[in-house]
Short mmCIF file of C-alpha atoms in Angstrom, two decimals:
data_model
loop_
_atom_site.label_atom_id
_atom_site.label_comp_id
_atom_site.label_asym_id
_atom_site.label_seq_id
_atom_site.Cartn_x
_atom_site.Cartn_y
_atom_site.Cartn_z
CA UNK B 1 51.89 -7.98 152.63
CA UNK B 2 53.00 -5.11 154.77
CA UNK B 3 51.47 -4.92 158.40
CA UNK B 4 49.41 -1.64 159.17
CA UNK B 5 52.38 -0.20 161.36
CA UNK B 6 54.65 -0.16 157.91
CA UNK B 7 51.51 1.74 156.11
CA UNK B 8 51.48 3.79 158.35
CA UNK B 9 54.89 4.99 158.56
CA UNK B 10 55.19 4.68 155.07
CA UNK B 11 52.35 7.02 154.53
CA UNK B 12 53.30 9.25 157.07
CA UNK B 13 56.79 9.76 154.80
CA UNK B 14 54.85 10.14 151.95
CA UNK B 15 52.37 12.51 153.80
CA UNK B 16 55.70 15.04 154.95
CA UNK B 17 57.11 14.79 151.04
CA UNK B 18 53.97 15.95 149.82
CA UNK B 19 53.38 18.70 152.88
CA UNK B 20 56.82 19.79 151.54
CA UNK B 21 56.40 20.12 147.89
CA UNK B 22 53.41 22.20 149.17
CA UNK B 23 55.46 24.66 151.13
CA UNK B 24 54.49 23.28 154.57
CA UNK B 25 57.31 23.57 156.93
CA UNK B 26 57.72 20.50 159.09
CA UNK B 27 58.16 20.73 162.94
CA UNK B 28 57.41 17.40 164.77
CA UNK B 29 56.17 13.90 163.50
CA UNK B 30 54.69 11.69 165.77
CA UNK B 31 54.36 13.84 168.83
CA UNK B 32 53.23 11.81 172.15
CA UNK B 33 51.27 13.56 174.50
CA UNK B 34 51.42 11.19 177.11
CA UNK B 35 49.16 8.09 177.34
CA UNK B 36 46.82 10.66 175.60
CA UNK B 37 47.36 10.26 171.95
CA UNK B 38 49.43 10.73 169.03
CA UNK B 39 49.78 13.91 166.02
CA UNK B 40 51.18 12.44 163.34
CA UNK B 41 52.47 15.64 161.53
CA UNK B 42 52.76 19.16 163.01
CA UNK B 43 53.56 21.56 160.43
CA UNK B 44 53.79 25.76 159.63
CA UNK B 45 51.65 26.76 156.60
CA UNK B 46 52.70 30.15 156.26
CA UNK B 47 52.09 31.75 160.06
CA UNK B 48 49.52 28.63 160.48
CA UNK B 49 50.14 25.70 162.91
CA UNK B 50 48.59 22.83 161.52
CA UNK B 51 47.62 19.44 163.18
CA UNK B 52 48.20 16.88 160.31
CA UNK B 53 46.01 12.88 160.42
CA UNK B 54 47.86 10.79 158.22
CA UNK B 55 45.49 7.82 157.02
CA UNK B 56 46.59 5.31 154.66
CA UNK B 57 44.57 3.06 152.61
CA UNK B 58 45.48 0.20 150.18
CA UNK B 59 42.07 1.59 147.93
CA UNK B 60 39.62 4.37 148.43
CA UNK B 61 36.79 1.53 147.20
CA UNK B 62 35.37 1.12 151.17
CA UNK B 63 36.18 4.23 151.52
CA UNK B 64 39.04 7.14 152.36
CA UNK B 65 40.61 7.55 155.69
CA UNK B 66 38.87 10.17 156.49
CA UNK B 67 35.93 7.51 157.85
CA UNK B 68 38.84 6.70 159.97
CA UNK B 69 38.64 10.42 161.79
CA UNK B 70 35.56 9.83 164.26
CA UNK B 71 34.35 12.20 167.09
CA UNK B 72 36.26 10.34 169.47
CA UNK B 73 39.53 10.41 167.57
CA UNK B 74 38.64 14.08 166.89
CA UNK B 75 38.70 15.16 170.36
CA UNK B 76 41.72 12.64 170.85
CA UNK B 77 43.45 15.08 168.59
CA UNK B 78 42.11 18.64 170.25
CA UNK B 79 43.48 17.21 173.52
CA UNK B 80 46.65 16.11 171.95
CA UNK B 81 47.07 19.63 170.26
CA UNK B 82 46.20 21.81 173.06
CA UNK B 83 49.44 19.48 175.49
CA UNK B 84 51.71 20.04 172.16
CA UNK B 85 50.46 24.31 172.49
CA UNK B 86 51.02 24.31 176.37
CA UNK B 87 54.47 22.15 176.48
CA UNK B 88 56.05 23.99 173.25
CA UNK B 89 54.69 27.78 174.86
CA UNK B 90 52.79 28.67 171.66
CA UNK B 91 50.80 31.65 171.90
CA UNK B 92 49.34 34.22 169.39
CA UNK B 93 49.38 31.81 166.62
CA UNK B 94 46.87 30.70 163.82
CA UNK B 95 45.49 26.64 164.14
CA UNK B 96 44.24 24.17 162.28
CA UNK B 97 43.61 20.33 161.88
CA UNK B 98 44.11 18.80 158.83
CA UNK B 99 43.77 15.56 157.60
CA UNK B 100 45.78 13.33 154.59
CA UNK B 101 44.19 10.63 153.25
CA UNK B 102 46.29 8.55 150.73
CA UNK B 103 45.26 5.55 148.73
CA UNK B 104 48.88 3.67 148.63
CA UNK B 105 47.36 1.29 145.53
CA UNK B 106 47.11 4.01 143.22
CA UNK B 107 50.80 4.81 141.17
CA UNK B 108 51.41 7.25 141.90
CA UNK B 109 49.80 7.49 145.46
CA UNK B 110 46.23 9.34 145.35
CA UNK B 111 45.67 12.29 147.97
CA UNK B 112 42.94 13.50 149.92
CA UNK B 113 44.12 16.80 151.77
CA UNK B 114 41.21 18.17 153.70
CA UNK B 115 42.44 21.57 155.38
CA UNK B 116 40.17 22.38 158.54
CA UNK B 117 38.92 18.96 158.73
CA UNK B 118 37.82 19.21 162.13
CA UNK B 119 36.09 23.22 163.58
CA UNK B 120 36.58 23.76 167.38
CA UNK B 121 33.55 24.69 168.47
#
């Protein structure tokens, strides 16, 4: 049995292929923003900079992993986004959060792409 850091990258790899075949351009996986918190995909969608949550599951039967995306983790990933905009100078440019969820028992893998899973307010 894999442990949950495998999954995850594993998913994560999965997660870029399939951002890929969907015309995504990728720019960063797994950017740190200090002690803050972690994006696991940033990616262009057209002119669009999007915040990608990878979360993968062995079955969607509890559940997808977008239970997994709480308030907390939500505003994790605002904060996260907002050190990526001011370190990387990005101005003038279209946002959003998405998040992947991926059931890794299903062949082939089952997604979940939610675009604009989480409104600033």
């Amino acid at each position: 049995m894999q442990n949950l850091r495998q999954k995850g990258t594993e998913g994560e790899e999965l997660a870029v292929k399939y951002l890929q075949e969907k015309g995504f351009a990728i720019i960063k996986r797994n950017f740190h923003y200090g002690k803050i918190g972690e994006i696991d995909i940033v990616a262009k969608d057209k002119d669009c900079l999007v915040f990608v949550e990878v979360k993968a599951r062995n079955s969607f039967k509890y559940g997808t992993g977008l239970d997994a995306i709480t308030p907390s983790k939500q505003r994790q990933m605002v904060v996260v986004a907002k050190g990526y905009i001011q370190i990387n100078n990005v101005q003038n440019t279209e946002m959003r959060f998405d998040v992947i969820s991926i059931d890794m028992s299903a062949k082939p893998p089952q997604f979940i792409h939610i675009e604009n899973a989480i409104v600033l307010r």
